[in-house]
CSV table of C-alpha atoms in Angstrom, one decimal:
chain,number,residue,atom,x,y,z
A,192,MET,CA,-17.5,83.4,-2.5
A,193,SER,CA,-15.4,86.2,-3.9
A,194,SER,CA,-11.9,84.7,-5.3
A,195,PRO,CA,-8.9,85.6,-2.6
A,196,ARG,CA,-7.5,87.0,-5.3
A,197,ASN,CA,-9.5,89.9,-4.7
A,198,GLY,CA,-8.8,90.2,-1.6
A,199,SER,CA,-11.9,89.1,0.5
A,200,ASP,CA,-12.1,87.7,4.1
A,201,LYS,CA,-10.9,83.7,3.5
A,202,SER,CA,-11.0,83.6,7.7
A,203,VAL,CA,-13.5,80.5,7.6
A,204,THR,CA,-12.4,77.9,5.2
A,205,ALA,CA,-14.0,74.8,6.3
A,206,ASP,CA,-18.2,73.9,7.3
A,207,THR,CA,-19.1,73.2,10.9
A,208,ALA,CA,-17.7,69.2,10.2
A,209,GLY,CA,-13.7,70.4,9.5
A,210,THR,CA,-13.6,69.1,6.1
A,211,ALA,CA,-12.1,71.6,4.6
A,212,ASP,CA,-14.1,74.1,0.9
A,213,LEU,CA,-12.5,72.9,-2.1
A,214,SER,CA,-14.4,75.1,-4.8
A,215,GLY,CA,-13.0,76.5,-7.1
A,216,ASP,CA,-12.0,80.2,-5.1
A,217,SER,CA,-11.5,78.7,-1.7
A,218,TRP,CA,-7.8,78.7,0.3
A,219,ALA,CA,-7.5,75.6,-0.2
A,220,ALA,CA,-8.3,75.0,-4.2
A,221,LEU,CA,-5.7,77.8,-4.8
A,222,LEU,CA,-2.7,77.2,-2.3
A,223,ALA,CA,-2.9,74.0,-1.7
A,224,PRO,CA,-0.7,73.2,-5.5
A,225,ARG,CA,1.8,75.5,-3.4
A,226,LEU,CA,2.0,74.1,0.0
A,227,ALA,CA,4.5,71.7,-0.2
A,228,GLN,CA,7.1,74.0,-2.4
A,229,PHE,CA,6.6,76.5,0.5
A,230,ALA,CA,7.9,74.0,2.4
A,231,ALA,CA,10.9,72.9,1.4
A,232,ILE,CA,11.8,76.9,1.5
A,233,ALA,CA,11.1,77.2,4.5
A,234,ARG,CA,12.9,73.9,6.4
A,235,HIS,CA,16.0,75.1,4.4
A,236,GLU,CA,15.9,79.6,4.3
A,237,HIS,CA,17.4,78.5,0.9
A,238,ILE,CA,15.6,78.6,-2.0
A,239,THR,CA,18.2,77.0,-3.8
A,240,ARG,CA,18.7,73.7,-1.8
A,241,ALA,CA,15.0,73.9,-1.8
A,242,ALA,CA,14.2,74.0,-5.0
A,243,GLN,CA,17.0,70.5,-5.5
A,244,ASP,CA,15.2,69.2,-2.7
A,245,LEU,CA,12.1,69.7,-4.9
A,246,ASP,CA,13.8,68.6,-8.4
A,247,GLN,CA,12.3,72.3,-9.6
A,248,PRO,CA,14.0,74.9,-11.0
A,249,GLN,CA,15.1,77.7,-9.3
A,250,PRO,CA,13.3,79.9,-10.7
A,251,THR,CA,10.9,78.3,-11.5
A,252,LEU,CA,10.1,77.4,-7.6
A,253,SER,CA,10.8,81.2,-6.7
A,254,ARG,CA,8.1,82.2,-8.8
A,255,ALA,CA,5.6,80.2,-7.1
A,256,VAL,CA,6.2,81.7,-4.1
A,257,ALA,CA,6.4,85.0,-5.2
A,258,ARG,CA,3.0,84.4,-5.9
A,259,LEU,CA,1.8,82.4,-3.3
A,260,GLU,CA,2.6,85.2,-1.5
A,261,ALA,CA,0.8,87.4,-3.7
A,262,ASP,CA,-2.2,86.1,-3.3
A,263,MET,CA,-2.1,85.5,0.6
A,264,GLY,CA,-1.3,89.8,0.7
A,265,VAL,CA,1.2,88.7,3.2
A,266,ALA,CA,5.4,88.7,3.2
A,267,LEU,CA,6.2,85.1,4.0
A,268,LEU,CA,10.0,85.5,2.7
A,269,ALA,CA,12.8,87.8,4.0
A,270,ARG,CA,15.1,88.3,1.0
A,271,HIS,CA,19.0,89.0,1.7
A,272,GLY,CA,20.5,87.7,-2.1
A,273,ARG,CA,20.3,84.1,-3.0
A,274,THR,CA,19.4,82.9,1.0
A,275,VAL,CA,15.4,83.5,2.7
A,276,SER,CA,14.1,84.0,6.3
A,277,LEU,CA,10.9,83.3,7.7
A,278,THR,CA,8.9,86.2,8.3
A,279,PRO,CA,6.8,86.4,11.7
A,280,ALA,CA,3.4,86.0,9.3
A,281,GLY,CA,6.0,83.1,7.5
A,282,ARG,CA,6.8,81.3,10.2
A,283,ALA,CA,3.3,80.5,11.5
A,284,PHE,CA,2.0,79.8,8.5
A,285,ALA,CA,4.9,77.1,7.9
A,286,ARG,CA,4.1,75.3,10.9
A,287,SER,CA,0.3,74.7,10.2
A,288,VAL,CA,1.2,73.8,6.5
A,289,GLU,CA,4.3,70.8,7.9
A,290,ARG,CA,1.0,69.7,10.4
A,291,ALA,CA,-1.6,69.3,7.1
A,292,LEU,CA,1.1,67.5,4.6
A,293,GLY,CA,2.0,65.3,7.6
A,294,GLU,CA,-1.7,64.5,7.9
A,295,VAL,CA,-2.0,64.1,4.2
A,296,GLU,CA,1.3,61.9,4.4
A,297,ARG,CA,-0.1,59.6,6.8
A,298,ALA,CA,-3.3,59.9,5.1
A,299,ALA,CA,-1.8,58.3,1.6
A,300,GLU,CA,0.4,56.1,3.8
A,301,ALA,CA,-2.3,54.4,5.6
A,302,ILE,CA,-4.5,53.8,2.4
A,303,ARG,CA,-1.3,52.1,0.6
A,304,THR,CA,-0.7,49.7,3.7
A,305,ASP,CA,-4.9,49.0,3.5
A,306,ALA,CA,-4.7,47.4,-0.4
A,307,ASP,CA,-1.4,45.9,-0.1
A,308,PRO,CA,-2.1,42.4,-1.7
A,309,ALA,CA,-0.4,40.7,1.4
A,310,ALA,CA,-1.1,42.7,4.4
A,311,GLY,CA,-3.3,45.0,3.4
A,312,LYS,CA,-7.1,45.5,5.4
A,313,VAL,CA,-10.9,43.6,5.3
A,314,ALA,CA,-13.8,46.0,6.9
A,315,PHE,CA,-15.9,42.7,7.3
A,316,GLY,CA,-19.9,42.6,8.8
A,317,PHE,CA,-21.6,39.8,10.0
A,318,LEU,CA,-24.2,38.9,12.2
A,319,HIS,CA,-24.4,38.6,16.2
A,320,THR,CA,-25.4,35.5,15.9
A,321,MET,CA,-21.7,34.6,13.6
A,322,GLY,CA,-19.5,36.1,16.2
A,323,PRO,CA,-18.4,33.5,18.3
A,324,GLU,CA,-17.4,30.9,16.9
A,325,THR,CA,-18.3,31.3,12.7
A,326,VAL,CA,-16.5,33.8,11.6
A,327,PRO,CA,-13.3,33.6,14.4
A,328,GLU,CA,-13.0,29.8,12.5
A,329,LEU,CA,-13.7,31.9,8.8
A,330,ILE,CA,-10.6,34.4,9.4
A,331,ARG,CA,-8.5,31.8,11.0
A,332,GLU,CA,-8.5,29.9,7.9
A,333,PHE,CA,-8.0,32.7,5.6
A,334,ARG,CA,-4.9,33.8,7.3
A,335,THR,CA,-3.6,30.0,6.8
A,336,ASP,CA,-2.5,31.3,3.6
A,337,HIS,CA,-2.4,35.2,3.7
A,338,PRO,CA,-1.0,35.5,7.0
A,339,LYS,CA,-0.1,39.1,6.7
A,340,ILE,CA,-3.7,40.3,6.1
A,341,ARG,CA,-5.8,42.8,8.3
A,342,PHE,CA,-9.4,42.9,9.8
A,343,SER,CA,-11.5,45.7,11.2
A,344,LEU,CA,-15.1,43.7,11.8
A,345,VAL,CA,-18.3,45.0,13.1
A,346,GLN,CA,-21.3,43.1,14.8
A,347,SER,CA,-24.3,45.1,14.0
A,348,TYR,CA,-27.9,43.5,12.6
A,349,GLY,CA,-28.5,43.2,8.3
A,350,GLU,CA,-29.6,46.8,7.7
A,351,ASP,CA,-26.8,48.6,9.5
A,352,MET,CA,-24.0,46.6,8.3
A,353,ILE,CA,-25.7,47.4,4.1
A,354,GLU,CA,-25.6,51.6,5.6
A,355,ARG,CA,-22.2,51.2,6.9
A,356,MET,CA,-21.1,49.8,3.3
A,357,ARG,CA,-23.0,52.4,1.7
A,358,GLN,CA,-20.9,55.4,3.7
A,359,GLY,CA,-17.8,53.2,2.8
A,360,GLU,CA,-17.1,51.7,6.4
A,361,LEU,CA,-17.5,47.9,5.2
A,362,ASP,CA,-15.7,46.5,2.3
A,363,LEU,CA,-18.0,43.7,2.2
A,364,CYS,CA,-21.1,41.5,5.1
A,365,LEU,CA,-22.2,38.5,5.9
A,366,THR,CA,-25.4,38.8,6.8
A,367,SER,CA,-29.0,37.0,6.5
A,368,PRO,CA,-31.5,37.7,5.4
A,369,VAL,CA,-29.6,38.0,1.9
A,370,PRO,CA,-30.4,41.8,1.0
A,371,ASP,CA,-32.1,42.9,-2.3
A,372,ALA,CA,-31.1,46.1,-4.1
A,373,PRO,CA,-29.9,47.7,-7.3
A,374,ASP,CA,-26.7,49.2,-5.6
A,375,LEU,CA,-25.6,45.6,-3.8
A,376,VAL,CA,-23.9,42.6,-5.2
A,377,THR,CA,-25.3,39.6,-3.2
A,378,ARG,CA,-24.4,36.3,-3.3
A,379,ARG,CA,-25.9,33.4,-1.1
A,380,LEU,CA,-23.4,30.9,1.3
A,381,GLY,CA,-26.0,28.2,2.3
A,382,GLU,CA,-28.3,27.6,5.6
A,383,GLN,CA,-29.2,28.1,8.7
A,384,ARG,CA,-31.8,25.8,10.4
A,385,LEU,CA,-33.7,28.2,13.1
A,386,TYR,CA,-34.6,26.1,16.7
A,387,LEU,CA,-37.3,27.0,18.7
A,388,THR,CA,-35.0,27.0,21.7
A,389,VAL,CA,-37.6,26.0,25.5
A,390,PRO,CA,-36.4,25.9,29.3
A,391,GLY,CA,-35.3,22.6,29.8
A,392,ASP,CA,-38.2,22.2,32.2
A,393,HIS,CA,-40.9,23.1,29.3
A,394,ARG,CA,-44.0,21.2,28.8
A,395,LEU,CA,-42.2,20.4,25.3
A,396,ALA,CA,-38.1,20.1,26.7
A,397,ALA,CA,-38.6,16.1,26.0
A,398,ARG,CA,-39.3,16.2,22.4
A,399,ARG,CA,-36.8,16.4,19.4
A,400,ARG,CA,-39.1,18.2,17.2
A,401,VAL,CA,-42.7,19.9,17.4
A,402,ARG,CA,-44.9,21.9,14.9
A,403,LEU,CA,-44.1,25.6,15.5
A,404,ALA,CA,-47.8,26.3,16.3
A,405,GLU,CA,-47.3,24.1,19.3
A,406,ALA,CA,-45.7,27.3,21.1
A,407,ALA,CA,-48.8,29.4,20.0
A,408,ASN,CA,-49.9,30.3,23.6
A,409,GLU,CA,-46.2,30.4,24.5
A,410,PRO,CA,-44.2,34.2,25.4
A,411,PHE,CA,-41.2,35.1,22.9
A,412,VAL,CA,-38.4,36.7,23.9
A,413,THR,CA,-36.8,37.9,20.4
A,414,LEU,CA,-34.2,40.1,19.7
A,415,GLU,CA,-35.1,43.9,18.6
A,416,PRO,CA,-37.9,45.5,15.6
A,417,GLY,CA,-34.8,45.6,12.5
A,418,TYR,CA,-32.9,42.7,12.7
A,419,GLY,CA,-33.4,40.1,10.3
A,420,LEU,CA,-34.0,37.2,12.6
A,421,ARG,CA,-36.6,39.3,14.5
A,422,ARG,CA,-39.0,39.5,10.9
A,423,LEU,CA,-38.3,35.5,10.1
A,424,THR,CA,-39.7,35.1,13.6
A,425,GLU,CA,-42.7,37.1,13.1
A,426,ARG,CA,-42.6,35.3,9.7
A,427,LEU,CA,-42.5,32.0,10.5
A,428,CYS,CA,-45.6,32.5,13.3
A,429,GLU,CA,-47.5,33.9,11.1
A,430,GLN,CA,-46.9,31.0,9.1
A,431,ALA,CA,-48.1,29.0,11.7
A,432,GLY,CA,-51.1,30.6,13.1
A,433,PHE,CA,-50.3,32.6,15.0
A,434,LYS,CA,-49.0,36.4,16.0
A,435,PRO,CA,-46.2,35.9,18.7
A,436,ARG,CA,-47.0,37.4,22.2
A,437,ILE,CA,-43.5,39.1,22.1
A,438,ALA,CA,-42.5,38.7,26.4
A,439,PHE,CA,-38.9,40.1,25.8
A,440,GLU,CA,-36.7,41.6,23.0
A,441,GLY,CA,-32.8,41.8,23.0
A,442,GLU,CA,-30.1,42.9,20.7
A,443,GLU,CA,-27.8,39.9,21.3
A,444,PRO,CA,-28.7,35.8,21.1
A,445,GLU,CA,-27.0,34.4,23.3
A,446,THR,CA,-28.9,37.0,26.0
A,447,LEU,CA,-31.9,35.8,24.3
A,448,ARG,CA,-30.9,32.4,25.6
A,449,GLY,CA,-30.2,32.9,29.1
A,450,LEU,CA,-34.2,34.4,28.9
A,451,VAL,CA,-34.7,30.9,28.3
A,452,ALA,CA,-32.9,28.9,30.2
A,453,ALA,CA,-34.5,31.3,33.2
A,454,GLY,CA,-38.1,30.6,32.1
A,455,LEU,CA,-39.4,34.0,31.0
A,456,GLY,CA,-40.2,32.5,27.3
A,457,VAL,CA,-39.6,30.6,24.0
A,458,ALA,CA,-37.4,31.6,21.1
A,459,LEU,CA,-36.3,31.1,17.7
A,460,LEU,CA,-32.9,30.6,17.5
A,461,PRO,CA,-29.9,29.3,15.5
A,462,PRO,CA,-27.9,26.3,17.1
A,463,PRO,CA,-25.6,26.9,19.8
A,464,THR,CA,-21.8,27.6,19.1
A,465,VAL,CA,-21.2,25.5,22.4
A,466,PRO,CA,-24.5,24.2,23.8
A,467,ARG,CA,-26.5,26.5,26.8
A,468,PRO,CA,-27.1,24.7,30.2
A,469,GLY,CA,-31.3,24.9,30.9
A,470,VAL,CA,-32.6,24.9,27.8
A,471,ARG,CA,-33.5,22.2,24.5
A,472,GLU,CA,-33.2,23.4,21.4
A,473,LEU,CA,-36.1,21.4,18.9
A,474,SER,CA,-36.1,20.5,15.5
A,475,VAL,CA,-39.2,22.4,13.4
A,476,THR,CA,-41.2,20.5,11.5
A,477,ALA,CA,-43.4,23.1,10.5
A,478,PRO,CA,-43.3,25.3,8.5
A,479,ARG,CA,-39.6,25.1,7.5
A,480,ALA,CA,-37.9,26.7,9.7
A,481,VAL,CA,-34.5,28.5,8.3
A,482,ARG,CA,-32.8,31.4,7.8
A,483,GLU,CA,-30.7,32.0,4.2
A,484,ILE,CA,-26.8,33.4,4.5
A,485,GLY,CA,-25.2,35.8,2.5
A,486,VAL,CA,-22.1,38.2,1.9
A,487,ALA,CA,-23.1,41.8,0.0
A,488,TRP,CA,-21.0,44.3,-1.0
A,489,MET,CA,-21.6,47.8,-3.1
A,490,ALA,CA,-21.9,47.8,-7.1
A,491,GLY,CA,-19.9,48.9,-8.9
A,492,HIS,CA,-16.7,50.0,-6.4
A,493,PRO,CA,-13.0,48.0,-7.5
A,494,ASP,CA,-12.0,45.9,-5.0
A,495,PRO,CA,-8.3,46.2,-3.1
A,496,PRO,CA,-6.5,43.1,-3.1
A,497,PRO,CA,-7.3,42.0,0.3
A,498,VAL,CA,-11.1,42.4,-0.2
A,499,ALA,CA,-11.0,41.0,-3.8
A,500,ALA,CA,-8.8,37.2,-2.0
A,501,PHE,CA,-11.0,36.9,1.2
A,502,LYS,CA,-13.9,37.8,-1.1
A,503,ARG,CA,-13.4,34.4,-3.6
A,504,PHE,CA,-12.4,32.7,-0.1
A,505,LEU,CA,-16.1,32.8,0.8
A,506,LEU,CA,-17.5,32.4,-1.8
A,507,GLY,CA,-15.6,29.1,-2.4
A,508,ARG,CA,-17.4,27.8,1.0
A,509,ARG,CA,-20.9,28.3,-0.4
A,510,GLY,CA,-23.0,25.6,1.3
A,511,GLN,CA,-20.4,25.3,4.4
A,512,PHE,CA,-22.6,27.7,6.6
A,513,ALA,CA,-25.6,25.2,7.1
A,514,ALA,CA,-24.9,24.3,11.6
A,515,THR,CA,-25.7,21.3,12.7
A,516,ARG,CA,-27.9,20.0,14.9
A,517,PRO,CA,-27.3,20.7,18.7
A,518,ALA,CA,-26.0,18.5,20.8
């Protein structure tokens, strides 16, 4: 791309996603340092008062705007002794410059606010199974000592949350299984028992404990492929000596529990947050049916103070994520 100084056509300075071209010879890279200077002059239409606002020498400001006009090849100001007025081109340019500078100001203020130790924001991801009770209780307890910290919450499955962390959308996530990747830092927080969930009138419903192999001929309802609990279900069934016959797939464990209550199959699920009518939750004696719960974040990324505080809080709750036996 030719330099703007050489008079090349710069009518397109952004890609299709609206991202500014920041290469060394782009308009954005060339003009950005001078936009605040031009905006101050445009507001006052007086170079001396603009220089006072910016705390810059008047000659410096005059030379900067002259270079801006020379680079663009357009007269932005009409000079009348010590005063100036905007040309039609200058007035149109000033409107766009004000919008751009306002957006930068808002963006800078937003990220400063989000990093405020007392009132910043934490982008936190967690599994669907932890949404009804576990996460609300964690945040309630955390905000006892940090009442103004805000949360942006994302409920999803592990792989999606990890990808969102890599894209910068999440600061940390509570997930299972605990991921193993070189770009992540993970800490195990505890483990949660899984129960064979059966309809209330099922042949096993009167039992308190079962071997998973006893459900080998049952239809299973499970989460969709890609969910950690789906992979764990398949692995536990394999350890029990069979491949589960999948009858229904879903995205939310409580929906699966409803399908079980309707008599459409059985499921391996963490305990419910509240008792669900129409189902029984049976302890699995073999194989050992548990899932690890852990927290993950990106390696090498410095934590804003609110994120660091919440991370310390989570790590201080190791061992408190295991649920008790359902009623």
